[in-house]
Tab-separated table of C-alpha atoms and ligand atoms in Angstrom:
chain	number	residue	atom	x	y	z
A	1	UNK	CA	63.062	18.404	-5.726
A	2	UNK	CA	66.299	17.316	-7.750
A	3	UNK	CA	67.697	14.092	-6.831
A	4	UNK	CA	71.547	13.491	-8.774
A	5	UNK	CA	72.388	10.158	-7.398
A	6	UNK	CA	76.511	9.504	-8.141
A	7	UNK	CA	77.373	5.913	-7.963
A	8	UNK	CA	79.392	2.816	-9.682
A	9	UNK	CA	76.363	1.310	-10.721
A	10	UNK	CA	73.586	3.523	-12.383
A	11	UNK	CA	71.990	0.459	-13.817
A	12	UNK	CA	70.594	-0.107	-10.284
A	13	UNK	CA	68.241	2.425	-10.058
A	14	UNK	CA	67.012	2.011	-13.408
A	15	UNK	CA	63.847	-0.471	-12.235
A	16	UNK	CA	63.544	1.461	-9.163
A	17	UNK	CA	63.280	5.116	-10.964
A	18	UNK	CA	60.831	3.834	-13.639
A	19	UNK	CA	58.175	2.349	-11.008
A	20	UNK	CA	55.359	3.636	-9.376
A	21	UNK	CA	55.149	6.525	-6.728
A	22	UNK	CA	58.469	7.842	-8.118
A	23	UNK	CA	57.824	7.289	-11.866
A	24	UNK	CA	54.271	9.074	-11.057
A	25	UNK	CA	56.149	11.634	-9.138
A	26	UNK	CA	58.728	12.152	-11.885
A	27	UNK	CA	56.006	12.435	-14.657
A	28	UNK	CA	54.485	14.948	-12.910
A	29	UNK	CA	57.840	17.186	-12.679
A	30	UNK	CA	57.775	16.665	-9.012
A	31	UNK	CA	61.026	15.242	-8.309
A	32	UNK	CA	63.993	15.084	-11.146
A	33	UNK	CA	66.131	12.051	-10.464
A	34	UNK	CA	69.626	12.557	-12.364
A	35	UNK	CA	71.706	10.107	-12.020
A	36	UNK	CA	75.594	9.802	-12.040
A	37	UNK	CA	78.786	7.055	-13.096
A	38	UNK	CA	81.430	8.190	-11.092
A	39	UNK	CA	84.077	6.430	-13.502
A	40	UNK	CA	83.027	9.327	-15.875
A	41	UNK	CA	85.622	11.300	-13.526
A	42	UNK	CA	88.155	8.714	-13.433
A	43	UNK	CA	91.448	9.521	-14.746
A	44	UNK	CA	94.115	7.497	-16.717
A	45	UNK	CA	93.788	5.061	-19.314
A	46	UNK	CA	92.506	2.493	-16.995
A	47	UNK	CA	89.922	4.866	-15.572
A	48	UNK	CA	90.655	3.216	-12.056
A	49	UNK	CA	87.855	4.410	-9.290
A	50	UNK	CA	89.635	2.181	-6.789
A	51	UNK	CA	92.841	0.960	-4.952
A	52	UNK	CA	94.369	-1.247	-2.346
A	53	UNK	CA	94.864	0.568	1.060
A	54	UNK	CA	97.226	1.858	2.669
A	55	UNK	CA	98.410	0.123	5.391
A	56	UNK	CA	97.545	-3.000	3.987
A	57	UNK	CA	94.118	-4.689	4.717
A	58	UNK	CA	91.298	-6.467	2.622
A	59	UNK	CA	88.903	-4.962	-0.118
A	60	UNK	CA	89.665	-1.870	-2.081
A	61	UNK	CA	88.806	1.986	-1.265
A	62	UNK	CA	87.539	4.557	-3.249
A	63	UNK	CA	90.133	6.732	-4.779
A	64	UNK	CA	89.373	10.538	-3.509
A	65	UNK	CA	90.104	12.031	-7.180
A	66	UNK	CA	86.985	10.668	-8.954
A	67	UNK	CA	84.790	11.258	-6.017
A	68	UNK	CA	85.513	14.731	-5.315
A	69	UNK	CA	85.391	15.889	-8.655
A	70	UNK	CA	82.232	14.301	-9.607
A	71	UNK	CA	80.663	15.906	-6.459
A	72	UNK	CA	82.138	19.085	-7.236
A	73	UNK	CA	80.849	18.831	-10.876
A	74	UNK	CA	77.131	17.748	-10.098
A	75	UNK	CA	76.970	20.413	-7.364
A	76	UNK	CA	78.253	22.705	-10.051
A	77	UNK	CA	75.210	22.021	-12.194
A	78	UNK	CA	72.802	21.763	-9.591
A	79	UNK	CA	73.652	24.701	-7.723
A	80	UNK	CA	74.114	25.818	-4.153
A	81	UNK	CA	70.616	23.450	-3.718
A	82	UNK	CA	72.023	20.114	-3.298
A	83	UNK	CA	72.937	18.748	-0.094
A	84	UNK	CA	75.394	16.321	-0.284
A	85	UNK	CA	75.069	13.135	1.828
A	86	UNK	CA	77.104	9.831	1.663
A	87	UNK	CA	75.394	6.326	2.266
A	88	UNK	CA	77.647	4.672	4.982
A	89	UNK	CA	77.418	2.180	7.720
A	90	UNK	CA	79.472	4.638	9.648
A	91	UNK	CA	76.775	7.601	9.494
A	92	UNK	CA	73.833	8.958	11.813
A	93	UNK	CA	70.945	6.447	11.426
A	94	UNK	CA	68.180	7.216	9.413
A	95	UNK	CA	64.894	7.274	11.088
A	96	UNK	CA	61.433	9.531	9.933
A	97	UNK	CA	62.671	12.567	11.782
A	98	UNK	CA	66.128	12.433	9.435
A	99	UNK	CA	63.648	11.967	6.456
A	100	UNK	CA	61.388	15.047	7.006
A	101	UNK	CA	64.214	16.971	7.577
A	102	UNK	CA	65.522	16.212	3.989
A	103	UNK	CA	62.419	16.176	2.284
A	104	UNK	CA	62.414	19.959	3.202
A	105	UNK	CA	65.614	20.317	1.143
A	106	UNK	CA	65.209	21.825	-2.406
A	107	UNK	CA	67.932	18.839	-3.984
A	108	UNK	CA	69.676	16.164	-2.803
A	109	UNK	CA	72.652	14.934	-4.134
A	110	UNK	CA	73.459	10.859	-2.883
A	111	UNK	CA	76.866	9.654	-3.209
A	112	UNK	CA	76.973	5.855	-3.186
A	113	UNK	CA	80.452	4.678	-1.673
A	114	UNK	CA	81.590	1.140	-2.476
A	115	UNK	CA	83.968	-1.759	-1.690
A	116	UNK	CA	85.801	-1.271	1.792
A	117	UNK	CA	84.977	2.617	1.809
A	118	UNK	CA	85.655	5.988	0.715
A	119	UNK	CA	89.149	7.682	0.695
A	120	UNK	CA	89.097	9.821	4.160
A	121	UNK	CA	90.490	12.892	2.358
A	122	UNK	CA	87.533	12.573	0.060
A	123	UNK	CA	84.889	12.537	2.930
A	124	UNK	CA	86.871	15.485	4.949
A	125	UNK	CA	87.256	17.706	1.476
A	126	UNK	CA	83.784	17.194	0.827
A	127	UNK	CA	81.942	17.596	4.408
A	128	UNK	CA	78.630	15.551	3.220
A	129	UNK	CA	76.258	14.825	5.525
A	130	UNK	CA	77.132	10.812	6.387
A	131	UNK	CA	73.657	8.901	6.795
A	132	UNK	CA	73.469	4.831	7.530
A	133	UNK	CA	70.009	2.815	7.027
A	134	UNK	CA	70.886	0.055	9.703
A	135	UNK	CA	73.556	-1.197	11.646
A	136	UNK	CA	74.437	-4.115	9.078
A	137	UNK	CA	76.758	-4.291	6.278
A	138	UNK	CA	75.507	-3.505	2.671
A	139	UNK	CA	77.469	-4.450	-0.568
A	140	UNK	CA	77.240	-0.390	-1.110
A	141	UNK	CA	75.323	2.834	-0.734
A	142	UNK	CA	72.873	2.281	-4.127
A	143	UNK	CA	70.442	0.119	-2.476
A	144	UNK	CA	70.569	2.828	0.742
A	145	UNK	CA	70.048	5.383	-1.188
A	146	UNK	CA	66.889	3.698	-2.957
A	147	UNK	CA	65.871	3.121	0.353
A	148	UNK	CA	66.479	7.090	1.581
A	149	UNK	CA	64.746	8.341	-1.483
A	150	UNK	CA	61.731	6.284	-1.380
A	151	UNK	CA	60.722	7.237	2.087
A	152	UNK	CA	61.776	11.187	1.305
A	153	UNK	CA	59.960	11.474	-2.010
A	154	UNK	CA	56.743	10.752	0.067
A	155	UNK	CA	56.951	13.653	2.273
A	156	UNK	CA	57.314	15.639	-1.264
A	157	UNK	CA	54.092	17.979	-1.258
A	158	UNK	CA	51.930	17.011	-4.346
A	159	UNK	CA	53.249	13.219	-4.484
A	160	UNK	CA	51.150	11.765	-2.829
A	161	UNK	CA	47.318	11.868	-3.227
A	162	UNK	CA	45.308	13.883	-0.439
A	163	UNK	CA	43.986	11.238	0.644
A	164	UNK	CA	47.215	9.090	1.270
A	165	UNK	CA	48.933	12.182	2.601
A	166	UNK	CA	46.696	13.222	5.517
A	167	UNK	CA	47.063	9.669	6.603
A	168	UNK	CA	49.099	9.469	9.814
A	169	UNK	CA	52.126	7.302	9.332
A	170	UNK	CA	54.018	5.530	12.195
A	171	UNK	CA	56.575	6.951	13.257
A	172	UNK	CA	55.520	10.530	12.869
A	173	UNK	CA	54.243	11.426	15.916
A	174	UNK	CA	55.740	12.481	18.994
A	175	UNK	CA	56.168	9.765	20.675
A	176	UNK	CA	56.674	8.091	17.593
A	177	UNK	CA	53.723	5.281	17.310
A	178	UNK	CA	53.092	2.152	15.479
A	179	UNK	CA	50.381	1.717	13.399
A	180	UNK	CA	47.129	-0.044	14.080
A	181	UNK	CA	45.898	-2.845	12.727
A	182	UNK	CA	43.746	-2.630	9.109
A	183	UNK	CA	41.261	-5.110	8.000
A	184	UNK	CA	39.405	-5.034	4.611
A	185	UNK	CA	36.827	-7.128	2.772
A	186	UNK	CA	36.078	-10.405	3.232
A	187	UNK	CA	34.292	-9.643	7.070
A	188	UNK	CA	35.284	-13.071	7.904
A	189	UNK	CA	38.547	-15.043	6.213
A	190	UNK	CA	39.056	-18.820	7.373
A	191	UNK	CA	37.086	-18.272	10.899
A	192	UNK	CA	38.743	-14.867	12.103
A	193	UNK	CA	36.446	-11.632	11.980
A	194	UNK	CA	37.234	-8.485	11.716
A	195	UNK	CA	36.938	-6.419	15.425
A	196	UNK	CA	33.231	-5.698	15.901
A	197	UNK	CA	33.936	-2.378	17.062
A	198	UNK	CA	35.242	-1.222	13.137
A	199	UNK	CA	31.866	-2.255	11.553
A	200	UNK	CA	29.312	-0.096	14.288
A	201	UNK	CA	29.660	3.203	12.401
A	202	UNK	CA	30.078	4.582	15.243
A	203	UNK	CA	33.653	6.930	14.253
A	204	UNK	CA	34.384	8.494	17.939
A	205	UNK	CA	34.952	4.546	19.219
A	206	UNK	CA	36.594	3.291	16.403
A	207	UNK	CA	39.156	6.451	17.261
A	208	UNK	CA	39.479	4.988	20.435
A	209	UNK	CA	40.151	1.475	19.095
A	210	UNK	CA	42.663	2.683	17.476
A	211	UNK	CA	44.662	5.145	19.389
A	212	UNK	CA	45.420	2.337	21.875
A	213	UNK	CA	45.933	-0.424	19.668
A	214	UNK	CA	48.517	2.232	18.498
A	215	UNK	CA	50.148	2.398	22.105
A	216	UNK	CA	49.452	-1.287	23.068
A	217	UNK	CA	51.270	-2.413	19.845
A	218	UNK	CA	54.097	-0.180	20.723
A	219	UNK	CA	54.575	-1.312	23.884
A	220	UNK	CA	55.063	-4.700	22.715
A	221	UNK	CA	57.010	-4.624	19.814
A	222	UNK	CA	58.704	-1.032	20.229
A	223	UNK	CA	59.173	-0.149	23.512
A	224	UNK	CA	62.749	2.116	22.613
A	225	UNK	CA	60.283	4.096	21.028
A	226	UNK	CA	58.361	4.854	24.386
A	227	UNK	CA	61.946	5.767	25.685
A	228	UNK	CA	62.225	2.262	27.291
A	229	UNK	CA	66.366	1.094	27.349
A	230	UNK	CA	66.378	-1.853	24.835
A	231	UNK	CA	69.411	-3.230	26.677
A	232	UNK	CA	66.917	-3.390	29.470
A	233	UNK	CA	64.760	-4.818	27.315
A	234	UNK	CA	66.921	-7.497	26.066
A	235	UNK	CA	67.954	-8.775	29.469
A	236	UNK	CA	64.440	-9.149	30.445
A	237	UNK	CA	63.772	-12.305	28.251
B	1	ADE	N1	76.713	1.037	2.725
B	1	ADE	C1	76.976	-0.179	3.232
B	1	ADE	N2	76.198	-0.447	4.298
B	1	ADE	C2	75.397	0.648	4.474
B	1	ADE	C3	74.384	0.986	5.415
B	1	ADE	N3	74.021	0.166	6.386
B	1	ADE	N4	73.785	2.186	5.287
B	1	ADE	C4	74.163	3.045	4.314
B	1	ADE	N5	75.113	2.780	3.405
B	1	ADE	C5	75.730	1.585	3.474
């Protein structure tokens, strides 16, 4: 999968992009992260990405000349295969369903907007695909679009191990589930045990265990994801 990530800020990603299951996943020729400076397309001697708005207001707004013609230049080099989505408080909330659907996509290209937003002529030229992590305010998109790519590159076939990828994740099911609860070595740590039912061997029961530890942690923690109304759910306590 090709990743071209266009932002402000490149320097960003750099820690991210040389770390673990991505650097491992990039080694391998997985996954190609390029990424992008969007001042690169800027224009006039002061190379200005930004301006005040129109209509007055705080904060600054993307200028639609450098965004559109970086996007039009990466897509140009990666091809018909990059689909173009814009980190933005304003788009469709990413959950795992959002994420397997792009990890089926041969590239990706991110666009990172900054300060108060994107130019609107920008967004309707361009048509990307407008994705938020969380209803809450981010400085920009670069730290949303670490957080889209980590969870995508996962799903990647051949980045993860076997053994890591046959593992069922919450949140993949249908209904989506939490995960149960793991316990490793010591047996005992400062007087608490591990469940007596994980050490009998016995691999039908421990299924058990788990399936509705899976629904009874659900239930308490997550019950939206059962289909329960959290506005219900907040007027109960
Ligand atoms: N940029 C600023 N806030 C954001 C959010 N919550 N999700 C995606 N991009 C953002």
């Amino acid at each position: 999968m090709r990743i071209d990530v266009l932002t402000l800020f490149p320097e960003m990603f750099s820690g991210y992009v040389g770390q673990s299951l991505l650097k491992r996943a990039i080694d391998a020729g997985i996954v190609d992260v390029r990424l992008h400076n969007i001042r690169d397309w800027a224009q006039g001697k002061h190379r200005q990405v930004d301006d005040r708005p129109f209509g007055g207001g705080p904060g600054m707004v993307l200028r639609p000349e450098p965004v559109v013609e970086s996007v039009e230049a990466v897509r140009a080099q990666a091809g018909e295969a990059g689909h173009l989505v814009l980190l933005t408080p304003q788009g469709r909330k990413l959950d795992q369903r959002i994420v397997e659907e792009l990890a089926e996509k041969p590239g990706l290209i991110l666009l990172c907007g900054r300060y108060e937003g994107v130019d609107q002529r920008a967004i309707d030229i361009l048509q990307p695909d407008e994705i938020s992590i969380g209803d809450y305010i981010l400085g920009g998109g670069e730290v949303a679009a670490m957080v889209l790519v980590d969870a995508v590159v996962r799903l990647v076939p051949g980045v993860l191990g076997d053994e890591e990828s046959n593992r069922q994740d919450s949140f993949s099911g249908d209904p989506p589930l939490l995960e149960f609860a793991q316990y490793t070595r010591p047996r005992e740590y400062r007087g608490r045990t591990v469940p007596e039912v994980l050490m009998s061997g016995n691999h039908p029961e421990i299924a058990r265990w788990r399936e509705e530890q899976k629904m009874q942690r659900t239930r308490e923690r997550r019950s939206d994801l059962l289909g329960d109304d959290p506005a219900e759910r907040r007027s109960d306590v």
